[in-house]
Amino acid sequence: MSAKTILEIVDAPIDAAAWTAKLADPAAGAIASFLGVVRDHARGKSVVAIRYEAYREMALTEMKKIADEAAKSWPLLGLAIIHRVGALEIGEASVLVIVTSAHRADAFEACRFAIDTLKTTVPIWKHERYADGSAWVDN
Amino acid sequence: MSAKTILEIVDAPIDAAAWTAKLADPAAGAIASFLGVVRDHARGKSVVAIRYEAYREMALTEMKKIADEAAKSWPLLGLAIIHRVGALEIGEASVLVIVTSAHRADAFEACRFAIDTLKTTVPIWKHERYADGSAWVDN
Amino acid sequence: MKIRVRLFAMYREALGRGEVELDLADGTTAAQVFDRLFAGTAYEKLPRRTTLYAINQTYQPPATMLRDGDEVAFIPPVAGGLA
Amino acid sequence: MKIRVRLFAMYREALGRGEVELDLADGTTAAQVFDRLFAGTAYEKLPRRTTLYAINQTYQPPATMLRDGDEVAFIPPVAGGLA
């Protein structure tokens, strides 16, 4: 399979509908998506501000590995991984994964694989500021 | 958990972003979505037109059962199931499931559960027209 | 007793309508209503297990006896079929 | 040999910059560069396994010997930490 692949690190808000449209394919019957969103609390604390920082070149390389592995493992038509960096508001999306396939099981499994792997291999860090301090935490 | 629940059968195009916005919740860290889309082929044939028909009252009742079961099984913040009926074009969405939760594993699992169960229990039928005939098929 | 039958998809097309009102003898089952309505159609000999029965919008066994005022629906087989 | 070090997140903050150029003896390992850079900081005694090492944007073992022109990055521990 040669799946259409979009891998981006962006500084502006993530427009899920616009990225989904870029993967449009008349053969696609299933679109599984995951949006990671900034929550108002974490580890029992109120989050007041959040910022993401990326080792951009390496992050894109690792995202490419995820896309290649996914396309080898499932019959995909398209895969997009979009990660935002910089300062985000509560409720804004930090990451978007979209997988298109003919059938839903493949789309779901590949989407789950992509976001789970991204969280462990892609060098992007999250900085949370609380009322009483701040921390670099698990992305 | 009392998850915010949206269950709709609609006659107009499904705007995934608008439905996602309705589930906005500052505690949500994860949004898993599934869009079922009309494909240009099925069972080896080219699909030229498609139409969905619902036993509307019962479909909504079955969707409610899915939402209740999901909310019992995972710590969800929100769940939306939107199914379109009537005539659709290739590439248009027939069904949208959105699940929001604090964490992604719960969102993914509940989303998968909802669409898989919907396909087996919710009385909605799909009519495919081909160049050389037509059929009522598995939704 | 009076019951209302809802028809969808290929069953609606086979009978040319989406709804039928019937006046039936007490003790009539959902499956008997199906047999009566589809006698003489292509669905007459359909294996029973391919159709699901809903009474008042809840799935029920085919042998369920109907009661006055019930709404019965026949949930057609999905995947392929005769239409 | 000349190498370039890329620093991120808490490591960038600890050293007050995102990039360092170093001129090192042949045979220097990625881990030795880390020890040298973070001597005297709160990260000096960080258990080695909590940091991942990338050389030319690929994860590599800490004991990997560097070569002239390499780009080294220290991937900070995620989840919690000192900042």
Tab-separated table of C-alpha atoms in Angstrom:
chain	number	residue	atom	x	y	z
A	1	MET	CA	0.000	0.000	0.000
A	2	SER	CA	1.214	3.499	-0.615
A	3	ALA	CA	-0.783	5.526	1.855
A	4	LYS	CA	-1.031	9.285	1.420
A	5	THR	CA	0.974	10.681	4.313
A	6	ILE	CA	0.905	14.089	5.977
A	7	LEU	CA	3.358	14.805	8.803
A	8	GLU	CA	3.516	18.303	10.209
A	9	ILE	CA	4.633	20.272	13.210
A	10	VAL	CA	2.652	23.491	13.286
A	11	ASP	CA	2.599	26.707	15.307
A	12	ALA	CA	-1.029	27.588	14.647
A	13	PRO	CA	-4.293	25.999	15.820
A	14	ILE	CA	-5.064	22.584	14.332
A	15	ASP	CA	-8.107	22.586	12.058
A	16	ALA	CA	-9.145	18.927	12.123
A	17	ALA	CA	-11.687	19.314	9.328
A	18	ALA	CA	-9.151	20.911	6.993
A	19	TRP	CA	-6.589	18.151	7.586
A	20	THR	CA	-9.279	15.494	7.151
A	21	ALA	CA	-10.244	17.045	3.829
A	22	LYS	CA	-6.640	16.745	2.643
A	23	LEU	CA	-6.888	12.962	3.059
A	24	ALA	CA	-10.149	12.704	1.102
A	25	ASP	CA	-10.161	9.543	-1.005
A	26	PRO	CA	-13.156	8.008	-2.800
A	27	ALA	CA	-11.989	4.544	-1.710
A	28	ALA	CA	-11.969	5.469	1.985
A	29	GLY	CA	-14.881	4.058	3.962
A	30	ALA	CA	-13.464	4.705	7.415
A	31	ILE	CA	-11.790	7.691	9.025
A	32	ALA	CA	-10.506	7.214	12.570
A	33	SER	CA	-9.193	10.308	14.311
A	34	PHE	CA	-7.602	11.193	17.577
A	35	LEU	CA	-7.333	14.704	18.971
A	36	GLY	CA	-5.227	15.352	22.038
A	37	VAL	CA	-6.570	18.388	23.846
A	38	VAL	CA	-5.153	20.556	26.627
A	39	ARG	CA	-6.962	19.698	29.845
A	40	ASP	CA	-7.617	22.073	32.712
A	41	HIS	CA	-6.089	19.686	35.227
A	42	ALA	CA	-3.245	17.202	35.392
A	43	ARG	CA	-1.741	15.166	38.199
A	44	GLY	CA	-4.298	16.676	40.560
A	45	LYS	CA	-3.342	20.260	39.785
A	46	SER	CA	-5.088	23.016	37.896
A	47	VAL	CA	-3.284	23.812	34.667
A	48	VAL	CA	-3.235	27.514	33.834
A	49	ALA	CA	-0.911	27.554	30.826
A	50	ILE	CA	0.724	25.046	28.548
A	51	ARG	CA	3.507	25.078	26.025
A	52	TYR	CA	4.932	22.441	23.687
A	53	GLU	CA	8.494	22.305	22.460
A	54	ALA	CA	9.789	20.000	19.737
A	55	TYR	CA	13.103	18.745	18.467
A	56	ARG	CA	11.539	19.440	15.143
A	57	GLU	CA	13.765	17.609	12.643
A	58	MET	CA	13.950	14.489	14.779
A	59	ALA	CA	10.240	14.617	15.611
A	60	LEU	CA	9.432	14.602	11.899
A	61	THR	CA	11.833	11.704	11.350
A	62	GLU	CA	10.168	9.713	14.132
A	63	MET	CA	6.733	10.585	12.786
A	64	LYS	CA	7.853	9.241	9.400
A	65	LYS	CA	8.882	5.957	11.040
A	66	ILE	CA	5.431	5.673	12.609
A	67	ALA	CA	3.747	6.327	9.265
A	68	ASP	CA	5.919	3.762	7.490
A	69	GLU	CA	5.319	1.135	10.143
A	70	ALA	CA	1.570	1.769	10.103
A	71	ALA	CA	1.395	1.549	6.306
A	72	LYS	CA	3.277	-1.763	6.446
A	73	SER	CA	1.003	-3.165	9.143
A	74	TRP	CA	-2.462	-2.155	7.924
A	75	PRO	CA	-3.972	-1.523	4.474
A	76	LEU	CA	-4.245	2.251	4.806
A	77	LEU	CA	-5.257	4.880	2.317
A	78	GLY	CA	-4.029	7.877	4.289
A	79	LEU	CA	-2.392	8.888	7.520
A	80	ALA	CA	-1.857	12.353	8.990
A	81	ILE	CA	0.015	13.259	12.156
A	82	ILE	CA	-0.103	16.937	13.074
A	83	HIS	CA	1.508	18.190	16.259
A	84	ARG	CA	1.255	21.736	17.448
A	85	VAL	CA	4.033	23.524	19.340
A	86	GLY	CA	4.189	26.795	21.261
A	87	ALA	CA	1.653	28.154	23.732
A	88	LEU	CA	-1.799	26.565	23.820
A	89	GLU	CA	-5.043	27.395	25.613
A	90	ILE	CA	-7.150	24.919	27.587
A	91	GLY	CA	-9.347	23.055	25.134
A	92	GLU	CA	-7.037	23.551	22.160
A	93	ALA	CA	-5.716	20.530	20.293
A	94	SER	CA	-2.043	19.688	20.678
A	95	VAL	CA	-2.004	16.687	18.371
A	96	LEU	CA	-4.174	15.216	15.651
A	97	VAL	CA	-3.901	11.769	14.120
A	98	ILE	CA	-6.150	10.808	11.214
A	99	VAL	CA	-6.158	7.432	9.516
A	100	THR	CA	-8.246	6.570	6.466
A	101	SER	CA	-8.850	3.075	5.217
A	102	ALA	CA	-11.446	1.063	3.367
A	103	HIS	CA	-12.542	-0.588	6.613
A	104	ARG	CA	-12.858	0.620	10.156
A	105	ALA	CA	-10.885	-2.013	12.056
A	106	ASP	CA	-7.718	-1.083	10.167
A	107	ALA	CA	-8.329	2.638	10.620
A	108	PHE	CA	-8.887	2.296	14.371
A	109	GLU	CA	-5.914	0.045	14.986
A	110	ALA	CA	-3.499	2.160	12.973
A	111	CYS	CA	-4.736	5.364	14.612
A	112	ARG	CA	-4.232	3.906	18.064
A	113	PHE	CA	-0.795	2.599	17.108
A	114	ALA	CA	0.232	5.996	15.746
A	115	ILE	CA	-0.736	8.051	18.788
A	116	ASP	CA	0.591	5.498	21.295
A	117	THR	CA	3.923	5.299	19.482
A	118	LEU	CA	4.092	9.058	19.035
A	119	LYS	CA	3.788	9.529	22.782
A	120	THR	CA	6.787	7.292	23.430
A	121	THR	CA	9.163	8.017	20.558
A	122	VAL	CA	8.579	11.508	19.203
A	123	PRO	CA	10.726	14.151	20.939
A	124	ILE	CA	8.119	16.724	21.881
A	125	TRP	CA	7.841	18.053	25.403
A	126	LYS	CA	4.983	19.627	27.282
A	127	HIS	CA	5.439	22.342	29.865
A	128	GLU	CA	2.573	22.815	32.289
A	129	ARG	CA	2.200	25.873	34.454
A	130	TYR	CA	0.063	25.617	37.579
A	131	ALA	CA	-1.099	28.195	40.068
A	132	ASP	CA	1.855	27.180	42.257
A	133	GLY	CA	4.653	26.140	39.928
A	134	SER	CA	5.373	24.379	36.688
A	135	ALA	CA	6.772	21.160	35.259
A	136	TRP	CA	7.965	19.514	32.091
A	137	VAL	CA	5.780	16.482	31.800
A	138	ASP	CA	4.924	13.489	29.726
A	139	ASN	CA	3.543	14.622	26.418
B	1	MET	CA	-20.020	9.172	35.332
B	2	SER	CA	-22.670	11.235	33.657
B	3	ALA	CA	-21.314	11.718	30.180
B	4	LYS	CA	-22.766	14.426	27.964
B	5	THR	CA	-24.634	12.498	25.280
B	6	ILE	CA	-25.736	13.527	21.797
B	7	LEU	CA	-27.711	11.050	19.683
B	8	GLU	CA	-29.109	12.211	16.374
B	9	ILE	CA	-30.408	10.956	13.082
B	10	VAL	CA	-30.021	13.732	10.538
B	11	ASP	CA	-30.972	14.391	6.939
B	12	ALA	CA	-28.247	16.929	6.193
B	13	PRO	CA	-24.462	16.566	5.814
B	14	ILE	CA	-22.591	15.776	9.036
B	15	ASP	CA	-20.286	18.583	10.184
B	16	ALA	CA	-17.785	16.736	12.376
B	17	ALA	CA	-16.189	19.913	13.713
B	18	ALA	CA	-19.535	21.349	14.803
B	19	TRP	CA	-20.524	18.171	16.638
B	20	THR	CA	-17.084	17.965	18.238
B	21	ALA	CA	-17.468	21.541	19.470
B	22	LYS	CA	-20.743	20.591	21.160
B	23	LEU	CA	-18.833	18.093	23.311
B	24	ALA	CA	-16.175	20.624	24.353
B	25	ASP	CA	-15.175	20.081	27.974
B	26	PRO	CA	-12.170	21.592	29.775
B	27	ALA	CA	-11.556	18.242	31.485
B	28	ALA	CA	-11.305	16.357	28.170
B	29	GLY	CA	-7.795	15.417	27.140
B	30	ALA	CA	-8.714	12.938	24.449
B	31	ILE	CA	-11.198	12.989	21.596
B	32	ALA	CA	-11.515	9.805	19.554
B	33	SER	CA	-13.691	10.000	16.462
B	34	PHE	CA	-14.904	7.700	13.775
B	35	LEU	CA	-16.408	8.823	10.491
B	36	GLY	CA	-18.009	6.296	8.192
B	37	VAL	CA	-17.795	7.546	4.632
B	38	VAL	CA	-19.479	6.441	1.408
B	39	ARG	CA	-16.952	4.554	-0.711
B	40	ASP	CA	-16.863	4.399	-4.483
B	41	HIS	CA	-16.771	0.626	-4.454
B	42	ALA	CA	-18.201	-2.243	-2.442
B	43	ARG	CA	-18.150	-5.986	-2.873
B	44	GLY	CA	-16.121	-5.549	-6.045
B	45	LYS	CA	-18.633	-3.228	-7.682
B	46	SER	CA	-18.594	0.480	-8.432
B	47	VAL	CA	-21.103	2.325	-6.307
B	48	VAL	CA	-22.882	5.129	-8.132
B	49	ALA	CA	-25.477	6.149	-5.552
B	50	ILE	CA	-26.260	5.414	-1.959
B	51	ARG	CA	-29.182	5.911	0.357
B	52	TYR	CA	-29.758	5.223	4.054
B	53	GLU	CA	-33.069	4.434	5.649
B	54	ALA	CA	-33.719	4.241	9.393
B	55	TYR	CA	-36.352	2.893	11.713
B	56	ARG	CA	-35.851	6.193	13.394
B	57	GLU	CA	-37.478	5.771	16.815
B	58	MET	CA	-35.948	2.357	17.373
B	59	ALA	CA	-32.551	3.464	16.048
B	60	LEU	CA	-32.477	6.266	18.617
B	61	THR	CA	-33.476	3.818	21.351
B	62	GLU	CA	-30.658	1.456	20.356
B	63	MET	CA	-28.202	4.363	20.169
B	64	LYS	CA	-29.229	5.285	23.710
B	65	LYS	CA	-28.467	1.743	24.872
B	66	ILE	CA	-25.007	2.008	23.319
B	67	ALA	CA	-24.369	5.340	25.022
B	68	ASP	CA	-25.518	4.018	28.405
B	69	GLU	CA	-23.414	0.887	28.104
B	70	ALA	CA	-20.342	2.909	27.066
B	71	ALA	CA	-20.771	5.359	29.938
B	72	LYS	CA	-20.994	2.426	32.354
B	73	SER	CA	-17.900	0.753	30.926
B	74	TRP	CA	-15.475	3.675	30.554
B	75	PRO	CA	-15.015	7.001	32.384
B	76	LEU	CA	-16.325	9.197	29.586
B	77	LEU	CA	-16.983	12.916	29.482
B	78	GLY	CA	-18.991	12.925	26.286
B	79	LEU	CA	-20.311	10.713	23.532
B	80	ALA	CA	-22.000	11.635	20.262
B	81	ILE	CA	-23.505	9.317	17.687
B	82	ILE	CA	-24.814	11.016	14.567
B	83	HIS	CA	-26.219	8.989	11.688
B	84	ARG	CA	-27.304	10.493	8.425
B	85	VAL	CA	-30.183	9.150	6.349
B	86	GLY	CA	-31.373	9.847	2.824
B	87	ALA	CA	-29.271	10.124	-0.338
B	88	LEU	CA	-25.509	10.559	0.063
B	89	GLU	CA	-22.682	11.261	-2.351
B	90	ILE	CA	-19.412	9.326	-2.538
B	91	GLY	CA	-17.083	10.755	0.119
B	92	GLU	CA	-19.862	12.027	2.367
B	93	ALA	CA	-20.084	10.844	5.944
B	94	SER	CA	-22.920	8.505	6.852
B	95	VAL	CA	-22.081	8.161	10.520
B	96	LEU	CA	-20.004	9.984	13.110
B	97	VAL	CA	-19.049	8.754	16.560
B	98	ILE	CA	-17.161	11.057	18.924
B	99	VAL	CA	-15.999	10.106	22.394
B	100	THR	CA	-14.312	12.481	24.820
B	101	SER	CA	-12.499	11.421	27.946
B	102	ALA	CA	-9.651	12.515	30.168
B	103	HIS	CA	-7.410	9.820	28.684
B	104	ARG	CA	-7.048	8.355	25.262
B	105	ALA	CA	-7.336	4.625	25.965
B	106	ASP	CA	-10.872	5.094	27.275
B	107	ALA	CA	-11.844	7.339	24.375
B	108	PHE	CA	-10.542	4.889	21.767
B	109	GLU	CA	-12.111	1.825	23.334
B	110	ALA	CA	-15.505	3.428	23.829
B	111	CYS	CA	-15.487	4.847	20.296
B	112	ARG	CA	-14.710	1.440	18.822
B	113	PHE	CA	-17.364	-0.189	20.988
B	114	ALA	CA	-19.965	2.356	19.916
B	115	ILE	CA	-19.454	2.018	16.174
B	116	ASP	CA	-19.109	-1.772	16.269
B	117	THR	CA	-22.289	-2.121	18.299
B	118	LEU	CA	-24.131	0.417	16.164
B	119	LYS	CA	-23.404	-1.646	13.073
B	120	THR	CA	-24.983	-4.730	14.610
B	121	THR	CA	-27.911	-3.403	16.633
B	122	VAL	CA	-29.129	-0.104	15.191
B	123	PRO	CA	-31.837	-0.549	12.535
B	124	ILE	CA	-30.473	1.537	9.704
B	125	TRP	CA	-30.153	0.144	6.203
B	126	LYS	CA	-27.964	1.091	3.291
B	127	HIS	CA	-29.069	0.858	-0.306
B	128	GLU	CA	-26.298	0.777	-2.886
B	129	ARG	CA	-26.894	1.387	-6.551
B	130	TYR	CA	-24.346	0.092	-9.055
B	131	ALA	CA	-23.958	0.514	-12.790
B	132	ASP	CA	-25.763	-2.836	-13.192
B	133	GLY	CA	-28.215	-3.108	-10.321
B	134	SER	CA	-28.661	-2.368	-6.648
B	135	ALA	CA	-28.788	-3.988	-3.222
B	136	TRP	CA	-29.730	-3.436	0.368
B	137	VAL	CA	-26.543	-4.171	2.217
B	138	ASP	CA	-24.887	-4.292	5.571
B	139	ASN	CA	-24.724	-0.801	6.991
C	1	MET	CA	-56.502	-6.975	18.520
C	2	LYS	CA	-55.039	-4.233	16.383
C	3	ILE	CA	-51.327	-4.066	15.651
C	4	ARG	CA	-49.198	-1.808	13.529
C	5	VAL	CA	-46.421	-3.204	11.319
C	6	ARG	CA	-43.454	-1.077	10.278
C	7	LEU	CA	-41.569	-2.058	7.143
C	8	PHE	CA	-38.089	-0.990	6.047
C	9	ALA	CA	-35.617	-1.402	3.230
C	10	MET	CA	-36.280	-4.507	1.088
C	11	TYR	CA	-39.403	-5.410	3.086
C	12	ARG	CA	-40.869	-1.976	2.532
C	13	GLU	CA	-40.155	-2.314	-1.172
C	14	ALA	CA	-41.555	-5.843	-1.372
C	15	LEU	CA	-44.904	-4.742	0.037
C	16	GLY	CA	-44.889	-1.311	-1.522
C	17	ARG	CA	-45.505	0.491	1.764
C	18	GLY	CA	-43.801	1.321	5.046
C	19	GLU	CA	-46.659	0.649	7.391
C	20	VAL	CA	-49.580	-1.765	7.696
C	21	GLU	CA	-52.369	-1.895	10.267
C	22	LEU	CA	-53.676	-5.390	10.999
C	23	ASP	CA	-56.583	-6.764	13.034
C	24	LEU	CA	-55.457	-10.118	14.369
C	25	ALA	CA	-56.665	-12.979	16.562
C	26	ASP	CA	-55.332	-12.989	20.092
C	27	GLY	CA	-52.236	-15.189	20.388
C	28	THR	CA	-50.788	-14.311	16.986
C	29	THR	CA	-46.998	-14.246	17.073
C	30	ALA	CA	-44.596	-11.842	15.360
C	31	ALA	CA	-43.391	-14.647	13.081
C	32	GLN	CA	-46.952	-15.456	12.027
C	33	VAL	CA	-47.471	-11.852	11.011
C	34	PHE	CA	-44.352	-12.022	8.898
C	35	ASP	CA	-45.494	-15.239	7.189
C	36	ARG	CA	-48.889	-13.799	6.464
C	37	LEU	CA	-47.603	-10.509	5.054
C	38	PHE	CA	-44.902	-12.008	2.875
C	39	ALA	CA	-46.822	-15.034	1.570
C	40	GLY	CA	-46.422	-15.075	-2.186
C	41	THR	CA	-43.384	-12.789	-2.187
C	42	ALA	CA	-39.723	-13.621	-2.715
C	43	TYR	CA	-39.315	-13.477	1.062
C	44	GLU	CA	-41.789	-16.246	1.770
C	45	LYS	CA	-39.116	-18.905	2.090
C	46	LEU	CA	-36.470	-16.745	3.734
C	47	PRO	CA	-34.775	-18.710	6.519
C	48	ARG	CA	-36.344	-17.402	9.706
C	49	ARG	CA	-33.053	-16.596	11.437
C	50	THR	CA	-32.142	-13.936	8.878
C	51	THR	CA	-34.904	-11.613	10.060
C	52	LEU	CA	-34.952	-9.967	13.457
C	53	TYR	CA	-38.221	-8.995	15.090
C	54	ALA	CA	-38.819	-5.849	17.049
C	55	ILE	CA	-41.895	-5.307	19.169
C	56	ASN	CA	-42.441	-1.790	20.415
C	57	GLN	CA	-38.933	-0.942	19.247
C	58	THR	CA	-37.195	-3.688	21.191
C	59	TYR	CA	-35.739	-6.877	19.725
C	60	GLN	CA	-37.876	-9.892	20.666
C	61	PRO	CA	-37.992	-13.588	19.756
C	62	PRO	CA	-40.053	-14.425	16.632
C	63	ALA	CA	-42.466	-16.546	18.697
C	64	THR	CA	-43.439	-13.636	20.927
C	65	MET	CA	-47.225	-13.289	21.107
C	66	LEU	CA	-48.465	-9.845	20.223
C	67	ARG	CA	-50.776	-7.701	22.290
C	68	ASP	CA	-53.316	-5.134	21.259
C	69	GLY	CA	-51.633	-1.887	20.236
C	70	ASP	CA	-48.203	-3.382	19.626
C	71	GLU	CA	-45.904	-2.016	16.960
C	72	VAL	CA	-44.075	-4.818	15.158
C	73	ALA	CA	-41.124	-4.337	12.829
C	74	PHE	CA	-39.229	-6.833	10.734
C	75	ILE	CA	-35.538	-6.071	10.621
C	76	PRO	CA	-34.401	-7.325	7.227
C	77	PRO	CA	-31.311	-9.373	6.697
C	78	VAL	CA	-28.351	-7.157	6.070
C	79	ALA	CA	-25.549	-7.809	3.578
C	80	GLY	CA	-26.599	-8.726	0.083
C	81	GLY	CA	-30.086	-10.030	-0.400
C	82	LEU	CA	-32.707	-10.112	-3.060
C	83	ALA	CA	-33.296	-6.506	-3.988
D	1	MET	CA	36.355	16.747	16.452
D	2	LYS	CA	33.510	19.205	16.459
D	3	ILE	CA	30.043	18.227	17.548
D	4	ARG	CA	26.814	20.097	17.975
D	5	VAL	CA	24.580	19.543	20.992
D	6	ARG	CA	20.853	20.252	20.863
D	7	LEU	CA	19.065	20.929	24.143
D	8	PHE	CA	15.347	20.842	24.874
D	9	ALA	CA	12.844	21.385	27.635
D	10	MET	CA	14.379	21.189	31.116
D	11	TYR	CA	17.879	20.618	29.705
D	12	ARG	CA	17.626	23.744	27.588
D	13	GLU	CA	16.481	25.692	30.626
D	14	ALA	CA	19.207	24.222	32.859
D	15	LEU	CA	21.954	25.405	30.521
D	16	GLY	CA	20.178	28.540	29.370
D	17	ARG	CA	20.539	27.737	25.688
D	18	GLY	CA	19.228	25.366	23.061
D	19	GLU	CA	22.444	24.623	21.272
D	20	VAL	CA	26.122	24.159	22.145
D	21	GLU	CA	29.100	23.585	19.845
D	22	LEU	CA	31.898	21.508	21.375
D	23	ASP	CA	35.389	20.555	20.289
D	24	LEU	CA	36.068	17.107	21.746
D	25	ALA	CA	38.742	14.441	21.821
D	26	ASP	CA	38.171	11.500	19.489
D	27	GLY	CA	36.437	8.645	21.287
D	28	THR	CA	34.184	10.809	23.430
D	29	THR	CA	30.794	9.176	24.022
D	30	ALA	CA	27.358	10.765	24.087
D	31	ALA	CA	27.090	10.035	27.819
D	32	GLN	CA	30.411	11.755	28.492
D	33	VAL	CA	29.165	14.866	26.745
D	34	PHE	CA	26.088	14.824	28.961
D	35	ASP	CA	28.191	14.452	32.123
D	36	ARG	CA	30.467	17.282	31.096
D	37	LEU	CA	27.680	19.688	30.183
D	38	PHE	CA	25.543	19.055	33.244
D	39	ALA	CA	28.308	18.884	35.865
D	40	GLY	CA	27.316	21.174	38.682
D	41	THR	CA	23.651	21.285	37.712
D	42	ALA	CA	20.662	19.557	39.309
D	43	TYR	CA	20.886	16.973	36.533
D	44	GLU	CA	24.393	15.836	37.408
D	45	LYS	CA	23.189	12.860	39.419
D	46	LEU	CA	20.203	11.998	37.283
D	47	PRO	CA	19.987	8.204	36.838
D	48	ARG	CA	21.387	7.585	33.378
D	49	ARG	CA	18.436	5.523	32.162
D	50	THR	CA	16.064	8.467	32.418
D	51	THR	CA	17.728	10.285	29.538
D	52	LEU	CA	17.652	9.070	25.957
D	53	TYR	CA	20.419	9.981	23.547
D	54	ALA	CA	19.951	10.872	19.924
D	55	ILE	CA	22.808	11.113	17.470
D	56	ASN	CA	22.007	12.663	14.125
D	57	GLN	CA	18.346	12.482	15.057
D	58	THR	CA	18.318	8.769	15.759
D	59	TYR	CA	18.120	7.149	19.201
D	60	GLN	CA	21.482	5.573	20.128
D	61	PRO	CA	22.997	3.947	23.218
D	62	PRO	CA	24.638	6.377	25.681
D	63	ALA	CA	28.044	4.756	25.152
D	64	THR	CA	28.051	5.471	21.423
D	65	MET	CA	31.293	7.184	20.396
D	66	LEU	CA	30.767	10.403	18.546
D	67	ARG	CA	32.242	11.339	15.214
D	68	ASP	CA	33.239	14.677	13.795
D	69	GLY	CA	30.183	16.660	12.707
D	70	ASP	CA	27.668	14.658	14.749
D	71	GLU	CA	24.586	16.298	16.199
D	72	VAL	CA	23.846	15.008	19.693
D	73	ALA	CA	20.632	15.571	21.601
D	74	PHE	CA	19.641	14.617	25.108
D	75	ILE	CA	16.036	13.597	25.323
D	76	PRO	CA	14.970	14.588	28.830
D	77	PRO	CA	12.991	12.343	31.094
D	78	VAL	CA	9.317	12.882	30.603
D	79	ALA	CA	6.681	12.933	33.344
D	80	GLY	CA	7.406	15.083	36.344
D	81	GLY	CA	10.984	16.035	36.944
D	82	LEU	CA	12.875	18.841	38.507
D	83	ALA	CA	11.644	21.957	36.759
